[in-house]
């Protein structure tokens, strides 16, 4: 397993280098700059600021300087937040996005796996058709539509939860539901499909013929193989929940990393955009690696190759 992890880490290096290179040059080629919208800034002051940050140097020299800093673990200073580095901004805001992602993932797993299991057990029943119809509707309903609907219904009309902020426990409910319900729809369909395939296997019929209870057959023999598609989906799902919280954090006014990323893109905040993109890229690679390890643990036929 250690060789497998080491090989995957080495394979990640060119991927991250490509992402950093493409992001760097795309940001530099985009119109505008980090100091173009500053009010009452004379050309001399603007030139001095750009000289201080090295933005007046050739593009290739800037690129090599940025890569050199990343190799040393330095994400650089932020252009829009004085006296703060990109690493400090990420460290201060990512825990909020991580908490939101954890709550959302928990909701998605509980609702999705439960609905998928019951739908598989009661195949072609009213519950099966209803659950899968709701799952399909959830897949087709994007978060930027579901979020305002939940806020309108449960925050504005009945006042059960808050529509914005991140100060109280009830502030977590609607944002977590917005993200969790969207991914629970995928998990429900994957769970149903995986469980139906396993329940039709010979070893399941053998276990039932030997007198094993339905609960024992389901949870001891079938569940481990039936949720394999869900485990495969968890890597991109977990990464998607955390990186896809941009819209949700904006809708519910949550001070997470997603809002910083959106703001930095509009402000042409080069260092924060590049640092955030690389940070999210590392998260996606890490989640996919953990999923690959979990798949091998669940399925002994697979090997770390």
Tab-separated table of C-alpha atoms in Angstrom:
chain	number	residue	atom	x	y	z
A	1	UNK	CA	0.000	0.000	0.000
A	2	UNK	CA	2.883	2.352	0.758
A	3	UNK	CA	4.267	1.828	-2.758
A	4	UNK	CA	0.806	2.502	-4.171
A	5	UNK	CA	0.470	5.749	-2.214
A	6	UNK	CA	4.011	6.845	-3.154
A	7	UNK	CA	3.332	6.195	-6.836
A	8	UNK	CA	0.077	8.125	-6.739
A	9	UNK	CA	1.774	11.051	-5.017
A	10	UNK	CA	4.487	11.097	-7.676
A	11	UNK	CA	1.822	10.978	-10.398
A	12	UNK	CA	0.155	13.984	-8.773
A	13	UNK	CA	3.200	16.239	-9.218
A	14	UNK	CA	2.846	16.773	-13.004
A	15	UNK	CA	-0.920	17.185	-12.579
A	16	UNK	CA	-0.489	19.970	-10.020
A	17	UNK	CA	2.251	21.553	-12.131
A	18	UNK	CA	-0.064	21.613	-15.149
A	19	UNK	CA	-2.909	23.097	-13.102
A	20	UNK	CA	-0.621	25.772	-11.669
A	21	UNK	CA	0.771	26.657	-15.094
A	22	UNK	CA	-2.607	26.878	-16.826
A	23	UNK	CA	-4.150	28.890	-13.981
A	24	UNK	CA	-1.198	31.286	-13.786
A	25	UNK	CA	-1.178	32.180	-17.471
A	26	UNK	CA	-4.974	32.297	-17.759
A	27	UNK	CA	-5.134	34.827	-14.921
A	28	UNK	CA	-2.327	36.908	-16.395
A	29	UNK	CA	-3.889	36.889	-19.874
A	30	UNK	CA	-7.296	37.959	-18.550
A	31	UNK	CA	-8.080	41.688	-18.903
A	32	UNK	CA	-7.406	43.865	-15.887
A	33	UNK	CA	-5.165	43.490	-12.886
A	34	UNK	CA	-5.327	43.381	-9.077
A	35	UNK	CA	-4.780	47.140	-8.732
A	36	UNK	CA	-6.792	48.450	-11.686
A	37	UNK	CA	-9.880	49.279	-9.613
A	38	UNK	CA	-8.141	51.045	-6.773
A	39	UNK	CA	-9.649	54.499	-6.232
A	40	UNK	CA	-7.585	57.668	-6.492
A	41	UNK	CA	-4.433	55.830	-7.481
A	42	UNK	CA	-1.941	57.757	-9.568
A	43	UNK	CA	0.110	55.957	-12.218
A	44	UNK	CA	3.240	56.476	-10.113
A	45	UNK	CA	1.701	54.836	-7.032
A	46	UNK	CA	0.312	51.974	-9.122
A	47	UNK	CA	3.732	51.412	-10.704
A	48	UNK	CA	5.382	51.429	-7.279
A	49	UNK	CA	2.905	48.864	-5.935
A	50	UNK	CA	3.376	46.614	-8.956
A	51	UNK	CA	7.133	46.917	-8.562
A	52	UNK	CA	6.844	45.963	-4.885
A	53	UNK	CA	4.966	42.766	-5.769
A	54	UNK	CA	7.118	42.058	-8.830
A	55	UNK	CA	4.258	42.439	-11.307
A	56	UNK	CA	6.405	44.637	-13.573
A	57	UNK	CA	8.829	41.826	-14.284
A	58	UNK	CA	8.642	39.550	-17.345
A	59	UNK	CA	5.864	36.980	-17.198
A	60	UNK	CA	8.223	34.006	-17.257
A	61	UNK	CA	10.224	35.414	-14.362
A	62	UNK	CA	7.017	35.895	-12.349
A	63	UNK	CA	5.991	32.323	-13.127
A	64	UNK	CA	9.306	30.866	-11.980
A	65	UNK	CA	9.190	32.964	-8.815
A	66	UNK	CA	5.712	31.671	-8.001
A	67	UNK	CA	6.762	28.053	-8.550
A	68	UNK	CA	9.844	28.590	-6.417
A	69	UNK	CA	7.697	29.907	-3.612
A	70	UNK	CA	5.335	26.926	-3.836
A	71	UNK	CA	8.244	24.498	-3.612
A	72	UNK	CA	9.168	26.225	-0.328
A	73	UNK	CA	5.571	26.081	0.914
A	74	UNK	CA	5.016	29.829	0.428
A	75	UNK	CA	1.751	30.726	-1.333
A	76	UNK	CA	2.715	34.373	-1.431
A	77	UNK	CA	1.097	37.591	-0.166
A	78	UNK	CA	-2.449	38.557	-0.961
A	79	UNK	CA	-2.971	41.666	-3.101
A	80	UNK	CA	-6.366	42.712	-1.734
A	81	UNK	CA	-5.944	42.031	1.985
A	82	UNK	CA	-2.967	44.021	3.301
A	83	UNK	CA	-0.503	42.301	5.620
A	84	UNK	CA	-2.108	38.892	5.071
A	85	UNK	CA	-0.783	35.941	3.126
A	86	UNK	CA	-2.735	33.517	0.964
A	87	UNK	CA	-1.973	30.709	3.406
A	88	UNK	CA	-3.489	32.712	6.265
A	89	UNK	CA	-6.665	33.409	4.294
A	90	UNK	CA	-7.054	29.747	3.346
A	91	UNK	CA	-6.356	28.569	6.894
A	92	UNK	CA	-8.894	31.023	8.300
A	93	UNK	CA	-11.749	30.343	5.889
A	94	UNK	CA	-11.385	26.688	4.897
A	95	UNK	CA	-12.558	25.278	8.267
A	96	UNK	CA	-15.954	26.864	7.580
A	97	UNK	CA	-16.160	25.229	4.160
A	98	UNK	CA	-14.946	21.943	5.646
A	99	UNK	CA	-17.632	21.991	8.346
A	100	UNK	CA	-20.291	22.748	5.770
A	101	UNK	CA	-18.968	19.925	3.600
A	102	UNK	CA	-18.953	17.419	6.473
A	103	UNK	CA	-22.542	18.179	7.431
A	104	UNK	CA	-23.627	18.023	3.783
A	105	UNK	CA	-21.828	14.732	3.178
A	106	UNK	CA	-23.388	13.219	6.305
A	107	UNK	CA	-26.861	14.235	5.123
A	108	UNK	CA	-26.174	12.887	1.639
A	109	UNK	CA	-24.972	9.518	2.964
A	110	UNK	CA	-27.751	9.021	5.503
A	111	UNK	CA	-30.580	9.975	3.155
A	112	UNK	CA	-29.080	8.485	-0.002
A	113	UNK	CA	-27.992	5.110	1.393
A	114	UNK	CA	-31.219	4.668	3.379
A	115	UNK	CA	-33.447	5.483	0.414
A	116	UNK	CA	-31.381	3.295	-1.911
A	117	UNK	CA	-31.455	0.316	0.467
A	118	UNK	CA	-35.209	0.447	0.988
A	119	UNK	CA	-35.820	0.943	-2.738
A	120	UNK	CA	-33.676	-2.111	-3.531
A	121	UNK	CA	-35.398	-4.282	-0.916
A	122	UNK	CA	-38.850	-3.187	-2.064
A	123	UNK	CA	-38.107	-3.279	-5.774
A	124	UNK	CA	-40.893	-2.092	-8.098
A	125	UNK	CA	-42.992	-0.937	-5.142
A	126	UNK	CA	-44.557	2.469	-4.640
A	127	UNK	CA	-41.678	3.471	-2.366
A	128	UNK	CA	-39.156	2.411	-5.012
A	129	UNK	CA	-40.800	4.475	-7.725
A	130	UNK	CA	-41.316	7.469	-5.418
A	131	UNK	CA	-37.748	7.448	-4.078
A	132	UNK	CA	-36.161	7.150	-7.495
A	133	UNK	CA	-38.446	9.845	-8.923
A	134	UNK	CA	-37.420	12.199	-6.123
A	135	UNK	CA	-33.781	11.272	-6.708
A	136	UNK	CA	-34.071	12.129	-10.381
A	137	UNK	CA	-35.719	15.432	-9.496
A	138	UNK	CA	-32.897	16.134	-7.041
A	139	UNK	CA	-30.295	15.471	-9.703
A	140	UNK	CA	-32.021	17.872	-12.089
A	141	UNK	CA	-32.473	20.598	-9.455
A	142	UNK	CA	-29.255	22.651	-9.098
A	143	UNK	CA	-28.126	24.094	-5.778
A	144	UNK	CA	-28.613	27.693	-6.918
A	145	UNK	CA	-32.332	26.903	-7.304
A	146	UNK	CA	-32.766	24.630	-4.309
A	147	UNK	CA	-30.965	26.998	-1.919
A	148	UNK	CA	-33.245	30.024	-2.445
A	149	UNK	CA	-36.315	27.768	-2.328
A	150	UNK	CA	-35.282	26.354	1.050
A	151	UNK	CA	-34.446	29.822	2.344
A	152	UNK	CA	-37.777	31.176	1.142
A	153	UNK	CA	-39.780	28.354	2.679
A	154	UNK	CA	-38.010	27.627	5.974
A	155	UNK	CA	-36.315	30.935	6.794
A	156	UNK	CA	-38.532	33.702	5.463
A	157	UNK	CA	-42.003	32.178	5.744
A	158	UNK	CA	-41.896	29.891	8.804
A	159	UNK	CA	-38.762	31.340	10.476
A	160	UNK	CA	-37.397	27.959	11.540
A	161	UNK	CA	-33.835	28.638	10.399
A	162	UNK	CA	-31.668	31.599	9.455
A	163	UNK	CA	-31.248	32.532	5.820
A	164	UNK	CA	-27.709	33.867	6.227
A	165	UNK	CA	-24.745	33.812	8.557
A	166	UNK	CA	-22.665	31.193	10.314
A	167	UNK	CA	-22.987	32.075	14.006
A	168	UNK	CA	-25.557	29.631	15.375
A	169	UNK	CA	-26.360	25.935	14.967
A	170	UNK	CA	-29.504	26.680	12.979
A	171	UNK	CA	-27.398	28.585	10.448
A	172	UNK	CA	-25.912	25.267	9.316
A	173	UNK	CA	-29.184	23.538	8.473
A	174	UNK	CA	-30.269	25.111	5.194
A	175	UNK	CA	-26.807	25.305	3.551
A	176	UNK	CA	-26.059	21.698	4.536
A	177	UNK	CA	-29.439	20.550	3.219
A	178	UNK	CA	-28.913	22.412	-0.049
A	179	UNK	CA	-25.676	20.574	-0.745
A	180	UNK	CA	-26.613	17.291	0.909
A	181	UNK	CA	-29.936	16.787	-0.863
A	182	UNK	CA	-28.321	17.284	-4.256
A	183	UNK	CA	-25.717	14.555	-3.680
A	184	UNK	CA	-28.081	12.249	-1.803
A	185	UNK	CA	-30.008	11.850	-5.056
A	186	UNK	CA	-26.941	10.381	-6.786
A	187	UNK	CA	-26.099	8.187	-3.795
A	188	UNK	CA	-29.650	6.815	-3.626
A	189	UNK	CA	-29.583	5.694	-7.251
A	190	UNK	CA	-26.094	4.226	-6.938
A	191	UNK	CA	-27.037	2.362	-3.747
A	192	UNK	CA	-30.167	0.913	-5.325
A	193	UNK	CA	-28.303	-0.250	-8.425
A	194	UNK	CA	-25.431	-1.763	-6.456
A	195	UNK	CA	-27.695	-3.547	-3.987
A	196	UNK	CA	-29.936	-4.985	-6.715
A	197	UNK	CA	-26.887	-6.450	-8.440
A	198	UNK	CA	-25.598	-8.026	-5.218
A	199	UNK	CA	-28.988	-9.317	-4.064
A	200	UNK	CA	-29.261	-11.346	-7.281
A	201	UNK	CA	-25.973	-13.157	-6.643
A	202	UNK	CA	-25.867	-16.871	-5.783
A	203	UNK	CA	-24.194	-16.399	-2.401
A	204	UNK	CA	-27.080	-14.193	-1.264
A	205	UNK	CA	-29.616	-16.867	-2.205
A	206	UNK	CA	-27.463	-19.446	-0.432
A	207	UNK	CA	-27.355	-17.383	2.746
A	208	UNK	CA	-31.125	-16.968	2.647
A	209	UNK	CA	-31.627	-20.700	2.017
A	210	UNK	CA	-29.536	-21.522	5.108
A	211	UNK	CA	-32.003	-19.589	7.228
A	212	UNK	CA	-30.146	-16.312	7.696
A	213	UNK	CA	-32.420	-13.454	8.648
A	214	UNK	CA	-33.170	-10.686	6.184
A	215	UNK	CA	-31.221	-8.174	8.277
A	216	UNK	CA	-28.191	-10.485	8.444
A	217	UNK	CA	-28.253	-11.137	4.702
A	218	UNK	CA	-28.632	-7.455	3.971
A	219	UNK	CA	-26.093	-5.929	6.333
A	220	UNK	CA	-23.510	-8.713	6.678
A	221	UNK	CA	-23.420	-10.199	3.182
A	222	UNK	CA	-24.906	-7.730	0.713
A	223	UNK	CA	-24.139	-4.251	1.990
A	224	UNK	CA	-20.351	-4.465	1.680
A	225	UNK	CA	-20.506	-5.146	-2.041
A	226	UNK	CA	-23.666	-3.172	-2.689
A	227	UNK	CA	-22.232	0.150	-1.582
A	228	UNK	CA	-19.080	-0.238	-3.697
A	229	UNK	CA	-20.462	2.165	-6.349
A	230	UNK	CA	-21.186	4.668	-3.572
A	231	UNK	CA	-17.613	4.398	-2.283
A	232	UNK	CA	-16.323	5.053	-5.809
A	233	UNK	CA	-18.550	8.098	-5.990
A	234	UNK	CA	-17.503	9.458	-2.595
A	235	UNK	CA	-14.152	10.766	-3.823
A	236	UNK	CA	-15.479	13.165	-6.461
A	237	UNK	CA	-18.610	13.739	-4.340
A	238	UNK	CA	-16.665	14.849	-1.274
A	239	UNK	CA	-14.448	17.048	-3.407
A	240	UNK	CA	-17.491	18.371	-5.241
A	241	UNK	CA	-19.293	19.176	-1.990
A	242	UNK	CA	-16.357	21.164	-0.634
A	243	UNK	CA	-15.367	22.838	-3.899
A	244	UNK	CA	-18.962	23.204	-5.036
A	245	UNK	CA	-19.955	25.236	-2.020
A	246	UNK	CA	-19.140	28.508	-3.852
A	247	UNK	CA	-22.756	29.104	-4.790
A	248	UNK	CA	-24.160	27.938	-1.459
A	249	UNK	CA	-21.747	30.097	0.529
A	250	UNK	CA	-22.742	33.086	-1.570
A	251	UNK	CA	-26.487	32.412	-1.235
A	252	UNK	CA	-26.374	32.003	2.543
A	253	UNK	CA	-23.608	34.555	3.173
A	254	UNK	CA	-21.214	32.010	4.686
A	255	UNK	CA	-17.619	33.195	5.318
A	256	UNK	CA	-16.000	30.154	3.730
A	257	UNK	CA	-13.207	29.698	1.236
A	258	UNK	CA	-15.645	29.565	-1.667
A	259	UNK	CA	-16.612	33.211	-1.236
A	260	UNK	CA	-12.951	34.225	-1.101
A	261	UNK	CA	-12.341	32.353	-4.335
A	262	UNK	CA	-15.236	34.020	-6.151
A	263	UNK	CA	-14.201	37.460	-4.890
A	264	UNK	CA	-10.563	36.909	-5.811
A	265	UNK	CA	-11.513	35.915	-9.360
A	266	UNK	CA	-13.481	39.132	-9.848
A	267	UNK	CA	-10.694	41.194	-8.263
A	268	UNK	CA	-7.953	39.532	-10.340
A	269	UNK	CA	-6.274	38.607	-7.069
A	270	UNK	CA	-3.659	36.422	-8.753
A	271	UNK	CA	-2.048	34.819	-5.724
A	272	UNK	CA	-5.310	33.965	-3.949
A	273	UNK	CA	-6.856	32.477	-7.098
A	274	UNK	CA	-3.809	30.333	-7.813
A	275	UNK	CA	-3.390	29.273	-4.194
A	276	UNK	CA	-7.057	28.334	-3.863
A	277	UNK	CA	-7.081	26.379	-7.132
A	278	UNK	CA	-4.022	24.382	-6.100
A	279	UNK	CA	-5.433	23.801	-2.632
A	280	UNK	CA	-8.654	22.412	-4.068
A	281	UNK	CA	-6.681	20.308	-6.570
A	282	UNK	CA	-4.729	18.716	-3.724
A	283	UNK	CA	-8.012	18.000	-1.906
A	284	UNK	CA	-9.506	16.295	-4.963
A	285	UNK	CA	-6.404	14.129	-5.426
A	286	UNK	CA	-6.393	13.220	-1.720
A	287	UNK	CA	-10.081	12.279	-1.713
A	288	UNK	CA	-9.667	10.098	-4.797
A	289	UNK	CA	-6.670	8.372	-3.202
A	290	UNK	CA	-8.654	7.631	-0.042
A	291	UNK	CA	-11.484	6.203	-2.141
A	292	UNK	CA	-9.087	3.911	-4.016
A	293	UNK	CA	-7.745	2.616	-0.700
A	294	UNK	CA	-11.276	2.098	0.644
A	295	UNK	CA	-12.277	0.152	-2.477
A	296	UNK	CA	-9.407	-2.283	-1.997
A	297	UNK	CA	-10.357	-2.743	1.657
A	298	UNK	CA	-13.986	-3.468	0.733
A	299	UNK	CA	-13.181	-5.763	-2.198
A	300	UNK	CA	-10.380	-8.276	-1.511
A	301	UNK	CA	-10.219	-9.116	-5.234
A	302	UNK	CA	-8.704	-5.702	-5.902
A	303	UNK	CA	-5.039	-5.034	-5.237
A	304	UNK	CA	-2.897	-1.953	-4.779
A	305	UNK	CA	-1.583	-1.740	-8.321
